[in-house]
mmCIF file of C-alpha atoms in Angstrom:
data_model
loop_
_atom_site.group_PDB
_atom_site.id
_atom_site.type_symbol
_atom_site.label_atom_id
_atom_site.label_comp_id
_atom_site.label_asym_id
_atom_site.label_seq_id
_atom_site.Cartn_x
_atom_site.Cartn_y
_atom_site.Cartn_z
ATOM 1 C CA UNK A 1 -3.804 -40.444 18.957
ATOM 2 C CA UNK A 2 -5.305 -43.931 18.704
ATOM 3 C CA UNK A 3 -6.545 -45.635 21.889
ATOM 4 C CA UNK A 4 -7.059 -49.372 22.224
ATOM 5 C CA UNK A 5 -10.717 -50.185 21.711
ATOM 6 C CA UNK A 6 -11.550 -46.700 20.421
ATOM 7 C CA UNK A 7 -11.858 -45.606 16.799
ATOM 8 C CA UNK A 8 -9.412 -43.003 15.557
ATOM 9 C CA UNK A 9 -10.574 -39.435 16.087
ATOM 10 C CA UNK A 10 -12.315 -38.125 12.955
ATOM 11 C CA UNK A 11 -10.880 -34.634 13.433
ATOM 12 C CA UNK A 12 -7.737 -32.946 14.675
ATOM 13 C CA UNK A 13 -8.229 -29.915 16.957
ATOM 14 C CA UNK A 14 -6.223 -26.696 16.818
ATOM 15 C CA UNK A 15 -6.525 -23.741 19.161
ATOM 16 C CA UNK A 16 -7.785 -20.466 17.687
ATOM 17 C CA UNK A 17 -7.778 -18.524 20.976
ATOM 18 C CA UNK A 18 -5.162 -16.298 22.573
ATOM 19 C CA UNK A 19 -3.995 -16.948 26.126
ATOM 20 C CA UNK A 20 -6.173 -14.924 28.524
ATOM 21 C CA UNK A 21 -3.629 -12.673 30.266
ATOM 22 C CA UNK A 22 -4.052 -9.096 31.548
ATOM 23 C CA UNK A 23 -0.389 -8.419 30.741
ATOM 24 C CA UNK A 24 -0.806 -9.028 27.022
ATOM 25 C CA UNK A 25 -4.516 -8.857 26.147
ATOM 26 C CA UNK A 26 -5.383 -5.657 24.255
ATOM 27 C CA UNK A 27 -8.592 -4.024 25.461
ATOM 28 C CA UNK A 28 -11.062 -2.364 23.143
ATOM 29 C CA UNK A 29 -11.201 1.326 24.127
ATOM 30 C CA UNK A 30 -13.797 1.808 26.866
ATOM 31 C CA UNK A 31 -14.034 -1.864 27.856
ATOM 32 C CA UNK A 32 -13.934 -2.818 31.563
ATOM 33 C CA UNK A 33 -10.511 -3.413 33.118
ATOM 34 C CA UNK A 34 -9.139 -6.952 33.001
ATOM 35 C CA UNK A 35 -7.567 -8.249 36.213
ATOM 36 C CA UNK A 36 -6.573 -11.572 37.757
ATOM 37 C CA UNK A 37 -5.925 -11.736 41.505
ATOM 38 C CA UNK A 38 -5.093 -14.658 43.762
ATOM 39 C CA UNK A 39 -8.078 -15.647 45.911
ATOM 40 C CA UNK A 40 -6.508 -18.749 47.478
ATOM 41 C CA UNK A 41 -3.034 -20.269 47.505
ATOM 42 C CA UNK A 42 -1.774 -23.786 48.103
ATOM 43 C CA UNK A 43 0.535 -22.608 50.907
ATOM 44 C CA UNK A 44 -2.268 -20.892 52.850
ATOM 45 C CA UNK A 45 -5.482 -22.592 51.750
ATOM 46 C CA UNK A 46 -4.376 -25.937 50.372
ATOM 47 C CA UNK A 47 -5.585 -25.117 46.866
ATOM 48 C CA UNK A 48 -4.980 -22.488 44.196
ATOM 49 C CA UNK A 49 -7.768 -20.211 42.925
ATOM 50 C CA UNK A 50 -7.875 -16.850 41.200
ATOM 51 C CA UNK A 51 -10.522 -14.197 40.807
ATOM 52 C CA UNK A 52 -10.875 -13.091 37.176
ATOM 53 C CA UNK A 53 -12.602 -9.792 36.403
ATOM 54 C CA UNK A 54 -13.215 -8.702 32.820
ATOM 55 C CA UNK A 55 -15.896 -7.706 30.377
ATOM 56 C CA UNK A 56 -17.796 -10.295 28.372
ATOM 57 C CA UNK A 57 -15.873 -9.218 25.269
ATOM 58 C CA UNK A 58 -12.301 -9.409 26.570
ATOM 59 C CA UNK A 59 -9.666 -11.360 24.665
ATOM 60 C CA UNK A 60 -10.735 -14.080 22.258
ATOM 61 C CA UNK A 61 -14.508 -14.144 22.582
ATOM 62 C CA UNK A 62 -17.827 -14.493 20.823
ATOM 63 C CA UNK A 63 -20.631 -11.980 20.631
ATOM 64 C CA UNK A 64 -24.316 -12.871 20.894
ATOM 65 C CA UNK A 65 -27.075 -11.024 19.007
ATOM 66 C CA UNK A 66 -28.082 -9.283 22.264
ATOM 67 C CA UNK A 67 -24.797 -7.363 22.115
ATOM 68 C CA UNK A 68 -26.306 -4.857 19.662
ATOM 69 C CA UNK A 69 -29.862 -6.062 19.035
ATOM 70 C CA UNK A 70 -32.525 -5.134 21.600
ATOM 71 C CA UNK A 71 -34.418 -8.337 22.293
ATOM 72 C CA UNK A 72 -31.804 -10.360 20.403
ATOM 73 C CA UNK A 73 -30.748 -13.817 21.532
ATOM 74 C CA UNK A 74 -28.516 -13.717 24.595
ATOM 75 C CA UNK A 75 -25.687 -16.110 25.409
ATOM 76 C CA UNK A 76 -27.923 -18.519 27.316
ATOM 77 C CA UNK A 77 -30.457 -18.582 24.471
ATOM 78 C CA UNK A 78 -28.090 -19.850 21.790
ATOM 79 C CA UNK A 79 -27.991 -23.552 20.992
ATOM 80 C CA UNK A 80 -25.054 -25.888 20.472
ATOM 81 C CA UNK A 81 -25.681 -25.644 16.722
ATOM 82 C CA UNK A 82 -25.057 -21.883 16.875
ATOM 83 C CA UNK A 83 -21.581 -22.571 18.279
ATOM 84 C CA UNK A 84 -20.497 -25.439 15.992
ATOM 85 C CA UNK A 85 -20.131 -24.269 12.402
ATOM 86 C CA UNK A 86 -18.385 -25.177 9.128
ATOM 87 C CA UNK A 87 -15.529 -22.750 8.604
ATOM 88 C CA UNK A 88 -14.130 -20.986 5.574
ATOM 89 C CA UNK A 89 -10.957 -18.954 5.912
ATOM 90 C CA UNK A 90 -10.196 -16.008 3.633
ATOM 91 C CA UNK A 91 -6.549 -14.993 3.467
ATOM 92 C CA UNK A 92 -6.533 -11.194 3.171
ATOM 93 C CA UNK A 93 -3.169 -10.648 4.858
ATOM 94 C CA UNK A 94 -1.557 -9.009 1.844
ATOM 95 C CA UNK A 95 -4.405 -6.528 1.435
ATOM 96 C CA UNK A 96 -4.433 -5.743 5.177
ATOM 97 C CA UNK A 97 -0.668 -5.209 5.162
ATOM 98 C CA UNK A 98 -1.053 -2.652 2.372
ATOM 99 C CA UNK A 99 -4.055 -0.942 3.976
ATOM 100 C CA UNK A 100 -4.805 -1.310 7.709
ATOM 101 C CA UNK A 101 -8.354 -0.103 7.022
ATOM 102 C CA UNK A 102 -8.971 -2.760 4.369
ATOM 103 C CA UNK A 103 -12.532 -4.075 4.037
ATOM 104 C CA UNK A 104 -13.326 -7.567 2.729
ATOM 105 C CA UNK A 105 -15.497 -7.060 -0.367
ATOM 106 C CA UNK A 106 -18.094 -9.019 -2.301
ATOM 107 C CA UNK A 107 -15.429 -9.456 -4.980
ATOM 108 C CA UNK A 108 -13.119 -11.068 -2.407
ATOM 109 C CA UNK A 109 -15.857 -13.518 -1.447
ATOM 110 C CA UNK A 110 -16.687 -14.266 -5.079
ATOM 111 C CA UNK A 111 -13.010 -14.880 -5.862
ATOM 112 C CA UNK A 112 -12.803 -17.207 -2.872
ATOM 113 C CA UNK A 113 -15.729 -19.229 -4.221
ATOM 114 C CA UNK A 114 -14.155 -19.327 -7.684
ATOM 115 C CA UNK A 115 -11.070 -20.908 -6.114
ATOM 116 C CA UNK A 116 -12.612 -23.128 -3.436
ATOM 117 C CA UNK A 117 -16.281 -23.677 -4.243
ATOM 118 C CA UNK A 118 -19.432 -22.306 -2.620
ATOM 119 C CA UNK A 119 -19.409 -21.092 0.967
ATOM 120 C CA UNK A 120 -21.657 -23.576 2.805
ATOM 121 C CA UNK A 121 -24.903 -22.280 4.332
ATOM 122 C CA UNK A 122 -24.543 -21.337 7.977
ATOM 123 C CA UNK A 123 -20.761 -21.032 7.815
ATOM 124 C CA UNK A 124 -18.315 -19.220 10.028
ATOM 125 C CA UNK A 125 -16.644 -16.881 7.535
ATOM 126 C CA UNK A 126 -13.215 -16.079 8.972
ATOM 127 C CA UNK A 127 -11.022 -13.236 7.722
ATOM 128 C CA UNK A 128 -7.327 -13.981 8.242
ATOM 129 C CA UNK A 129 -5.812 -10.499 8.298
ATOM 130 C CA UNK A 130 -2.547 -11.316 10.077
ATOM 131 C CA UNK A 131 -3.437 -8.895 12.853
ATOM 132 C CA UNK A 132 -2.931 -11.486 15.601
ATOM 133 C CA UNK A 133 0.828 -11.146 15.025
ATOM 134 C CA UNK A 134 0.483 -7.725 16.678
ATOM 135 C CA UNK A 135 -1.142 -9.152 19.834
ATOM 136 C CA UNK A 136 0.229 -7.687 23.064
ATOM 137 C CA UNK A 137 1.550 -4.529 21.382
ATOM 138 C CA UNK A 138 0.070 -1.068 20.689
ATOM 139 C CA UNK A 139 0.119 -1.975 16.982
ATOM 140 C CA UNK A 140 -2.851 -4.280 17.572
ATOM 141 C CA UNK A 141 -5.299 -1.460 18.363
ATOM 142 C CA UNK A 142 -3.294 0.694 15.929
ATOM 143 C CA UNK A 143 -4.681 3.959 17.293
ATOM 144 C CA UNK A 144 -3.984 7.219 15.506
ATOM 145 C CA UNK A 145 -3.364 10.561 17.221
ATOM 146 C CA UNK A 146 -7.121 11.099 17.531
ATOM 147 C CA UNK A 147 -7.609 7.733 19.241
ATOM 148 C CA UNK A 148 -9.257 6.095 16.225
ATOM 149 C CA UNK A 149 -8.721 2.380 15.623
ATOM 150 C CA UNK A 150 -7.168 1.332 12.329
ATOM 151 C CA UNK A 151 -7.926 -2.354 11.757
ATOM 152 C CA UNK A 152 -9.291 -4.265 8.763
ATOM 153 C CA UNK A 153 -12.786 -5.732 8.730
ATOM 154 C CA UNK A 154 -15.692 -6.680 6.501
ATOM 155 C CA UNK A 155 -17.432 -4.246 4.155
ATOM 156 C CA UNK A 156 -21.124 -3.884 4.989
ATOM 157 C CA UNK A 157 -22.057 -4.803 1.400
ATOM 158 C CA UNK A 158 -20.135 -8.066 1.736
ATOM 159 C CA UNK A 159 -21.966 -8.995 4.932
ATOM 160 C CA UNK A 160 -25.332 -8.112 3.423
ATOM 161 C CA UNK A 161 -24.445 -10.329 0.451
ATOM 162 C CA UNK A 162 -23.576 -13.246 2.753
ATOM 163 C CA UNK A 163 -26.869 -12.834 4.599
ATOM 164 C CA UNK A 164 -29.095 -12.216 1.585
ATOM 165 C CA UNK A 165 -27.723 -15.164 -0.394
ATOM 166 C CA UNK A 166 -28.057 -17.594 2.514
ATOM 167 C CA UNK A 167 -24.342 -18.190 2.936
ATOM 168 C CA UNK A 168 -24.877 -17.059 6.493
ATOM 169 C CA UNK A 169 -28.026 -19.184 6.642
ATOM 170 C CA UNK A 170 -30.287 -19.823 9.635
ATOM 171 C CA UNK A 171 -27.117 -19.523 11.692
ATOM 172 C CA UNK A 172 -23.531 -18.556 11.022
ATOM 173 C CA UNK A 173 -20.723 -16.271 12.136
ATOM 174 C CA UNK A 174 -18.220 -13.683 11.048
ATOM 175 C CA UNK A 175 -14.783 -14.115 12.577
ATOM 176 C CA UNK A 176 -11.567 -12.114 12.517
ATOM 177 C CA UNK A 177 -8.166 -11.928 14.171
ATOM 178 C CA UNK A 178 -8.910 -8.268 15.039
ATOM 179 C CA UNK A 179 -11.145 -6.602 17.630
ATOM 180 C CA UNK A 180 -14.191 -7.565 15.565
ATOM 181 C CA UNK A 181 -15.764 -7.826 12.117
ATOM 182 C CA UNK A 182 -16.322 -4.066 11.781
ATOM 183 C CA UNK A 183 -13.537 -2.018 10.189
ATOM 184 C CA UNK A 184 -11.816 -0.147 12.987
ATOM 185 C CA UNK A 185 -12.851 3.287 11.737
ATOM 186 C CA UNK A 186 -16.573 2.424 11.679
ATOM 187 C CA UNK A 187 -17.860 3.593 15.051
ATOM 188 C CA UNK A 188 -21.458 2.881 13.975
ATOM 189 C CA UNK A 189 -20.697 -0.880 14.006
ATOM 190 C CA UNK A 190 -22.863 -1.340 10.930
ATOM 191 C CA UNK A 191 -21.471 -4.811 10.197
ATOM 192 C CA UNK A 192 -22.132 -6.058 13.720
ATOM 193 C CA UNK A 193 -25.641 -4.607 13.684
ATOM 194 C CA UNK A 194 -26.441 -6.329 10.387
ATOM 195 C CA UNK A 195 -25.001 -9.619 11.651
ATOM 196 C CA UNK A 196 -26.668 -9.636 15.050
ATOM 197 C CA UNK A 197 -29.943 -8.412 13.593
ATOM 198 C CA UNK A 198 -30.195 -11.742 11.753
ATOM 199 C CA UNK A 199 -29.350 -13.838 14.863
ATOM 200 C CA UNK A 200 -25.793 -14.619 13.835
ATOM 201 C CA UNK A 201 -22.723 -14.455 16.070
ATOM 202 C CA UNK A 202 -19.255 -12.931 15.876
ATOM 203 C CA UNK A 203 -15.900 -14.545 16.704
ATOM 204 C CA UNK A 204 -13.361 -11.915 17.687
ATOM 205 C CA UNK A 205 -9.658 -11.653 18.519
ATOM 206 C CA UNK A 206 -8.962 -15.051 16.971
ATOM 207 C CA UNK A 207 -5.454 -16.352 16.380
ATOM 208 C CA UNK A 208 -3.689 -19.208 14.571
ATOM 209 C CA UNK A 209 -6.001 -18.933 11.568
ATOM 210 C CA UNK A 210 -3.137 -20.122 9.395
ATOM 211 C CA UNK A 211 -3.643 -23.586 10.893
ATOM 212 C CA UNK A 212 -6.994 -23.842 9.111
ATOM 213 C CA UNK A 213 -7.455 -24.860 5.493
ATOM 214 C CA UNK A 214 -9.429 -22.490 3.306
ATOM 215 C CA UNK A 215 -12.318 -24.985 3.381
ATOM 216 C CA UNK A 216 -13.102 -28.257 5.112
ATOM 217 C CA UNK A 217 -12.663 -27.351 8.788
ATOM 218 C CA UNK A 218 -15.235 -26.631 11.503
ATOM 219 C CA UNK A 219 -15.123 -24.272 14.472
ATOM 220 C CA UNK A 220 -16.315 -25.160 17.960
ATOM 221 C CA UNK A 221 -16.880 -22.253 20.328
ATOM 222 C CA UNK A 222 -16.601 -22.560 24.108
ATOM 223 C CA UNK A 223 -17.129 -19.995 26.844
ATOM 224 C CA UNK A 224 -19.589 -19.393 29.649
ATOM 225 C CA UNK A 225 -23.341 -19.185 29.069
ATOM 226 C CA UNK A 226 -24.068 -16.138 31.195
ATOM 227 C CA UNK A 227 -27.749 -15.509 31.845
ATOM 228 C CA UNK A 228 -28.779 -12.661 29.512
ATOM 229 C CA UNK A 229 -25.136 -12.451 28.419
ATOM 230 C CA UNK A 230 -23.901 -10.393 25.469
ATOM 231 C CA UNK A 231 -21.192 -12.956 24.725
ATOM 232 C CA UNK A 232 -18.272 -14.588 26.489
ATOM 233 C CA UNK A 233 -14.505 -14.911 26.531
ATOM 234 C CA UNK A 234 -13.901 -18.242 24.871
ATOM 235 C CA UNK A 235 -11.565 -20.982 23.852
ATOM 236 C CA UNK A 236 -12.351 -21.412 20.156
ATOM 237 C CA UNK A 237 -11.264 -24.627 18.454
ATOM 238 C CA UNK A 238 -10.674 -25.365 14.806
ATOM 239 C CA UNK A 239 -11.510 -28.970 13.925
ATOM 240 C CA UNK A 240 -9.545 -30.184 10.916
ATOM 241 C CA UNK A 241 -10.303 -33.329 8.918
ATOM 242 C CA UNK A 242 -8.042 -36.109 10.165
ATOM 243 C CA UNK A 243 -5.588 -37.591 7.686
ATOM 244 C CA UNK A 244 -6.428 -41.204 6.914
ATOM 245 C CA UNK A 245 -3.753 -43.807 7.627
ATOM 246 C CA UNK A 246 -3.007 -44.144 3.908
ATOM 247 C CA UNK A 247 -2.440 -40.421 3.642
ATOM 248 C CA UNK A 248 -5.351 -40.180 1.206
ATOM 249 C CA UNK A 249 -8.337 -37.955 1.587
ATOM 250 C CA UNK A 250 -8.774 -34.462 2.997
ATOM 251 C CA UNK A 251 -6.555 -33.283 5.769
ATOM 252 C CA UNK A 252 -4.696 -30.364 7.270
ATOM 253 C CA UNK A 253 -2.029 -30.538 4.585
ATOM 254 C CA UNK A 254 -4.459 -28.661 2.387
ATOM 255 C CA UNK A 255 -3.983 -25.611 4.599
ATOM 256 C CA UNK A 256 -0.508 -24.972 3.250
ATOM 257 C CA UNK A 257 -1.715 -25.082 -0.330
ATOM 258 C CA UNK A 258 -4.733 -22.844 0.244
ATOM 259 C CA UNK A 259 -4.486 -19.204 -0.609
ATOM 260 C CA UNK A 260 -6.868 -16.349 -0.183
ATOM 261 C CA UNK A 261 -8.478 -14.074 -2.746
ATOM 262 C CA UNK A 262 -6.219 -11.836 -4.772
ATOM 263 C CA UNK A 263 -7.052 -8.470 -6.188
ATOM 264 C CA UNK A 264 -6.907 -9.883 -9.689
ATOM 265 C CA UNK A 265 -9.158 -12.895 -9.172
ATOM 266 C CA UNK A 266 -12.883 -12.595 -9.614
ATOM 267 C CA UNK A 267 -12.371 -9.477 -11.722
ATOM 268 C CA UNK A 268 -15.559 -10.128 -13.619
ATOM 269 C CA UNK A 269 -17.670 -9.592 -10.510
ATOM 270 C CA UNK A 270 -18.704 -6.271 -9.078
ATOM 271 C CA UNK A 271 -16.379 -4.923 -6.373
ATOM 272 C CA UNK A 272 -18.622 -3.425 -3.762
#
């Protein structure tokens, strides 16, 4: 929206966060309960206020290195640059639909670069699995009879490749529309440990990733900066390039034309 005397906004924001609601927010097994209670009402107190109780990793949230790394950077030790990152979005919905335990591979990342160009250093690498469509239902956690989570995530080799090649440079993030970047069956959280060990962050329980183009957007991460915090529930924004008045130049229309890696693309690269 243009305002008199102000230049047009250079970006268009989209929301990548679920609504924070105890009635619909799936909890990771073992996480603290999530409750909202009325602390003051307009009828009685003249204003409305609620008490919100949850863990630091409830709903859409980000994780700080301190979450798994002893001595790692806590929420209050991260800078604004750690929370404002160029974003690339990998569409792995088809693979995740075929296999709920699917892991994003080095070959997937290489095929993405073949199609869209290099992943920029210090990027937020976002896996669009389609899992957010299951939000608010038991199918989101997708527990089996033994209580094990079946959700897609990143293969450890793929994350090591991103770190070792500098694509997750001095800063960066892994993001997913699932509980987190680790495949659900991996209770060692090897991906998270590798990520946090290099002072990177995670973006978890995202939604609306289809609103992002494969390349060209940025993510801006909100949330509270708790002292010594392991992370925070957050409103995460995608910032899309604004369409110029002439309709020329980059813009969100590219999102519709962008597609993720296919099993056939990048066949010449090693699938780890």
